[in-house]
PDB file of C-alpha atoms in Angstrom:
ATOM      1  CA  MET F   1     110.155  71.092 102.573  1.00  0.00           C
ATOM      2  CA  VAL F   2     108.794  70.021 105.963  1.00  0.00           C
ATOM      3  CA  ALA F   3     105.965  72.419 107.561  1.00  0.00           C
ATOM      4  CA  SER F   4     107.149  74.830 110.333  1.00  0.00           C
ATOM      5  CA  SER F   5     104.585  75.540 113.448  1.00  0.00           C
ATOM      6  CA  SER F   6     102.915  78.162 111.841  1.00  0.00           C
ATOM      7  CA  GLN F   7     103.044  76.522 108.108  1.00  0.00           C
ATOM      8  CA  LEU F   8     100.056  75.044 107.136  1.00  0.00           C
ATOM      9  CA  ARG F   9      99.583  73.339 103.972  1.00  0.00           C
ATOM     10  CA  VAL F  10      97.019  74.670 101.296  1.00  0.00           C
ATOM     11  CA  PHE F  11      93.438  73.210 100.773  1.00  0.00           C
ATOM     12  CA  LYS F  12      91.854  75.558  97.742  1.00  0.00           C
ATOM     13  CA  MET F  13      88.224  75.584  98.825  1.00  0.00           C
ATOM     14  CA  GLY F  14      86.400  76.873  95.421  1.00  0.00           C
ATOM     15  CA  ILE F  15      84.731  79.908  97.363  1.00  0.00           C
ATOM     16  CA  ASN F  16      84.702  82.725  94.826  1.00  0.00           C
ATOM     17  CA  THR F  17      84.643  85.694  98.028  1.00  0.00           C
ATOM     18  CA  HIS F  18      85.176  88.118  94.879  1.00  0.00           C
ATOM     19  CA  GLN F  19      88.052  90.615  95.811  1.00  0.00           C
ATOM     20  CA  GLU F  20      88.083  89.525  99.186  1.00  0.00           C
ATOM     21  CA  PRO F  21      90.320  87.337 100.228  1.00  0.00           C
ATOM     22  CA  VAL F  22      89.834  84.511 102.815  1.00  0.00           C
ATOM     23  CA  VAL F  23      91.033  81.993 104.859  1.00  0.00           C
ATOM     24  CA  TYR F  24      89.365  78.783 106.346  1.00  0.00           C
ATOM     25  CA  MET F  25      91.100  77.115 109.391  1.00  0.00           C
ATOM     26  CA  ARG F  26      89.775  74.114 111.689  1.00  0.00           C
ATOM     27  CA  GLY F  27      88.661  75.271 115.647  1.00  0.00           C
ATOM     28  CA  ASP F  28      91.227  73.150 116.105  1.00  0.00           C
ATOM     29  CA  CYS F  29      94.244  73.797 114.518  1.00  0.00           C
ATOM     30  CA  ASP F  30      97.267  74.234 115.861  1.00  0.00           C
ATOM     31  CA  VAL F  31      98.020  77.447 114.068  1.00  0.00           C
ATOM     32  CA  CYS F  32      94.337  78.928 114.760  1.00  0.00           C
ATOM     33  CA  LEU F  33      95.001  78.076 118.843  1.00  0.00           C
ATOM     34  CA  SER F  34      98.691  78.719 119.071  1.00  0.00           C
ATOM     35  CA  GLU F  35      98.439  82.766 117.847  1.00  0.00           C
ATOM     36  CA  GLY F  36      94.518  82.688 119.400  1.00  0.00           C
ATOM     37  CA  PHE F  37      92.942  83.518 116.570  1.00  0.00           C
ATOM     38  CA  ALA F  38      89.644  84.024 116.000  1.00  0.00           C
ATOM     39  CA  ALA F  39      86.542  84.214 113.606  1.00  0.00           C
ATOM     40  CA  SER F  40      87.117  87.497 111.371  1.00  0.00           C
ATOM     41  CA  SER F  41      89.848  88.156 112.594  1.00  0.00           C
ATOM     42  CA  ARG F  42      92.303  89.409 109.774  1.00  0.00           C
ATOM     43  CA  VAL F  43      95.257  87.351 109.445  1.00  0.00           C
ATOM     44  CA  GLY F  44      98.622  87.797 107.352  1.00  0.00           C
ATOM     45  CA  ILE F  45      98.977  84.989 104.527  1.00  0.00           C
ATOM     46  CA  SER F  46     102.937  84.517 103.002  1.00  0.00           C
ATOM     47  CA  SER F  47     104.481  82.553 100.263  1.00  0.00           C
ATOM     48  CA  GLN F  48     106.964  82.574  98.144  1.00  0.00           C
ATOM     49  CA  GLY F  49     108.024  86.677  98.712  1.00  0.00           C
ATOM     50  CA  ARG F  50     104.481  86.616  98.499  1.00  0.00           C
ATOM     51  CA  SER F  51     101.377  88.209 101.349  1.00  0.00           C
ATOM     52  CA  ILE F  52      98.020  89.169 101.824  1.00  0.00           C
ATOM     53  CA  ILE F  53      95.819  89.879 104.508  1.00  0.00           C
ATOM     54  CA  ALA F  54      92.877  87.772 104.835  1.00  0.00           C
ATOM     55  CA  THR F  55      89.360  87.280 106.816  1.00  0.00           C
ATOM     56  CA  LEU F  56      89.555  84.470 108.605  1.00  0.00           C
ATOM     57  CA  ASN F  57      86.509  81.484 109.004  1.00  0.00           C
ATOM     58  CA  ILE F  58      86.850  78.863 111.510  1.00  0.00           C
ATOM     59  CA  SER F  59      85.364  75.638 110.859  1.00  0.00           C
ATOM     60  CA  SER F  60      83.297  73.260 113.263  1.00  0.00           C
ATOM     61  CA  ASP F  61      83.724  70.197 111.420  1.00  0.00           C
ATOM     62  CA  GLU F  62      85.488  68.221 108.788  1.00  0.00           C
ATOM     63  CA  THR F  63      85.566  70.856 105.824  1.00  0.00           C
ATOM     64  CA  VAL F  64      89.330  71.867 106.248  1.00  0.00           C
ATOM     65  CA  PRO F  65      91.074  68.886 106.193  1.00  0.00           C
ATOM     66  CA  LYS F  66      93.848  68.886 109.867  1.00  0.00           C
ATOM     67  CA  GLY F  67      97.050  70.664 108.564  1.00  0.00           C
ATOM     68  CA  TYR F  68      95.192  73.037 105.782  1.00  0.00           C
ATOM     69  CA  ALA F  69      94.487  75.918 105.681  1.00  0.00           C
ATOM     70  CA  GLY F  70      91.363  76.640 103.221  1.00  0.00           C
ATOM     71  CA  LEU F  71      91.647  79.621 100.851  1.00  0.00           C
ATOM     72  CA  SER F  72      89.238  81.014  98.910  1.00  0.00           C
ATOM     73  CA  ASP F  73      89.389  81.467  94.410  1.00  0.00           C
ATOM     74  CA  ILE F  74      91.554  85.016  94.987  1.00  0.00           C
ATOM     75  CA  ALA F  75      93.587  84.264  98.003  1.00  0.00           C
ATOM     76  CA  ILE F  76      94.787  81.425  95.568  1.00  0.00           C
ATOM     77  CA  GLU F  77      94.813  84.158  93.110  1.00  0.00           C
ATOM     78  CA  ARG F  78      96.723  86.979  94.813  1.00  0.00           C
ATOM     79  CA  LEU F  79      99.384  84.721  96.520  1.00  0.00           C
ATOM     80  CA  GLY F  80      99.940  82.806  93.848  1.00  0.00           C
ATOM     81  CA  VAL F  81     100.115  79.344  95.215  1.00  0.00           C
ATOM     82  CA  ALA F  82      98.419  75.911  94.138  1.00  0.00           C
ATOM     83  CA  PRO F  83      96.491  73.110  96.730  1.00  0.00           C
ATOM     84  CA  SER F  84      99.247  71.433  99.194  1.00  0.00           C
ATOM     85  CA  ASP F  85     101.434  74.303  99.058  1.00  0.00           C
ATOM     86  CA  LEU F  86     103.195  76.010 102.595  1.00  0.00           C
ATOM     87  CA  VAL F  87     101.793  79.146 103.106  1.00  0.00           C
ATOM     88  CA  SER F  88     102.693  81.260 106.764  1.00  0.00           C
ATOM     89  CA  VAL F  89      99.803  82.209 108.802  1.00  0.00           C
ATOM     90  CA  HIS F  90     100.466  85.486 111.039  1.00  0.00           C
ATOM     91  CA  HIS F  91      99.021  88.130 112.640  1.00  0.00           C
ATOM     92  CA  ALA F  92      98.000  90.919 109.887  1.00  0.00           C
ATOM     93  CA  PRO F  93     100.771  93.495 109.402  1.00  0.00           C
ATOM     94  CA  TYR F  94     100.242  97.114 112.084  1.00  0.00           C
ATOM     95  CA  ILE F  95      98.599  99.456 108.499  1.00  0.00           C
ATOM     96  CA  GLU F  96      99.674 102.888 109.697  1.00  0.00           C
ATOM     97  CA  SER F  97      97.423 104.420 106.835  1.00  0.00           C
ATOM     98  CA  LEU F  98      94.542 102.680 109.446  1.00  0.00           C
ATOM     99  CA  SER F  99      95.545 105.648 112.640  1.00  0.00           C
ATOM    100  CA  LEU F 100      94.990 108.672 109.253  1.00  0.00           C
ATOM    101  CA  VAL F 101      91.583 107.100 108.642  1.00  0.00           C
ATOM    102  CA  ARG F 102      90.852 107.169 112.815  1.00  0.00           C
ATOM    103  CA  ARG F 103      91.861 110.912 112.712  1.00  0.00           C
ATOM    104  CA  LYS F 104      89.611 112.137 109.626  1.00  0.00           C
ATOM    105  CA  VAL F 105      86.914 109.912 110.927  1.00  0.00           C
ATOM    106  CA  PHE F 106      87.120 112.119 114.060  1.00  0.00           C
ATOM    107  CA  GLY F 107      87.185 115.623 112.329  1.00  0.00           C
ATOM    108  CA  HIS F 108      90.628 116.182 111.573  1.00  0.00           C
ATOM    109  CA  SER F 109      92.117 117.593 108.414  1.00  0.00           C
ATOM    110  CA  LEU F 110      94.800 115.306 106.338  1.00  0.00           C
ATOM    111  CA  LEU F 111      97.483 116.551 104.333  1.00  0.00           C
ATOM    112  CA  PRO F 112      97.135 115.224 100.601  1.00  0.00           C
ATOM    113  CA  ALA F 113     100.325 113.269 101.181  1.00  0.00           C
ATOM    114  CA  GLU F 114      98.361 111.797 104.030  1.00  0.00           C
ATOM    115  CA  MET F 115      95.355 111.000 101.572  1.00  0.00           C
ATOM    116  CA  ALA F 116      97.722 109.187  98.543  1.00  0.00           C
ATOM    117  CA  ARG F 117      99.070 107.183 101.462  1.00  0.00           C
ATOM    118  CA  ILE F 118      95.819 106.121 102.197  1.00  0.00           C
ATOM    119  CA  VAL F 119      95.330 105.253  98.657  1.00  0.00           C
ATOM    120  CA  SER F 120      98.620 103.673  97.696  1.00  0.00           C
ATOM    121  CA  ASP F 121      97.201 101.117 101.029  1.00  0.00           C
ATOM    122  CA  ILE F 122      94.086 100.183  99.499  1.00  0.00           C
ATOM    123  CA  SER F 123      95.675  99.953  95.828  1.00  0.00           C
ATOM    124  CA  ALA F 124      97.583  97.200  97.169  1.00  0.00           C
ATOM    125  CA  HIS F 125      95.551  95.435  99.057  1.00  0.00           C
TER     126      HIS F 125
END
């Protein structure tokens, strides 16, 4: 399979980030530049029908090979990918339950179904 403009190959970083999926990309990465990603951005990563949201760290050196996305151990596990598999990297989807969280932060009450929606999204990572 040939990589598209939003795809990169998996590079196993071998970094345990506990339960926080992290992706490492080079600062000169075509995907990073074309999508306007910045350090600490939340990005979506998809492969073979599975997707996750990960925190982006940007490398300024040769830590990650050109054309690759370095993935933390938990990111690899949740995506079910192996080194050199293709992944698609894109802007993270909008999570609707975040507006419910903001509503609660500003002092509004939530219905039981709205609280269940927040818990469901958290459980789904």
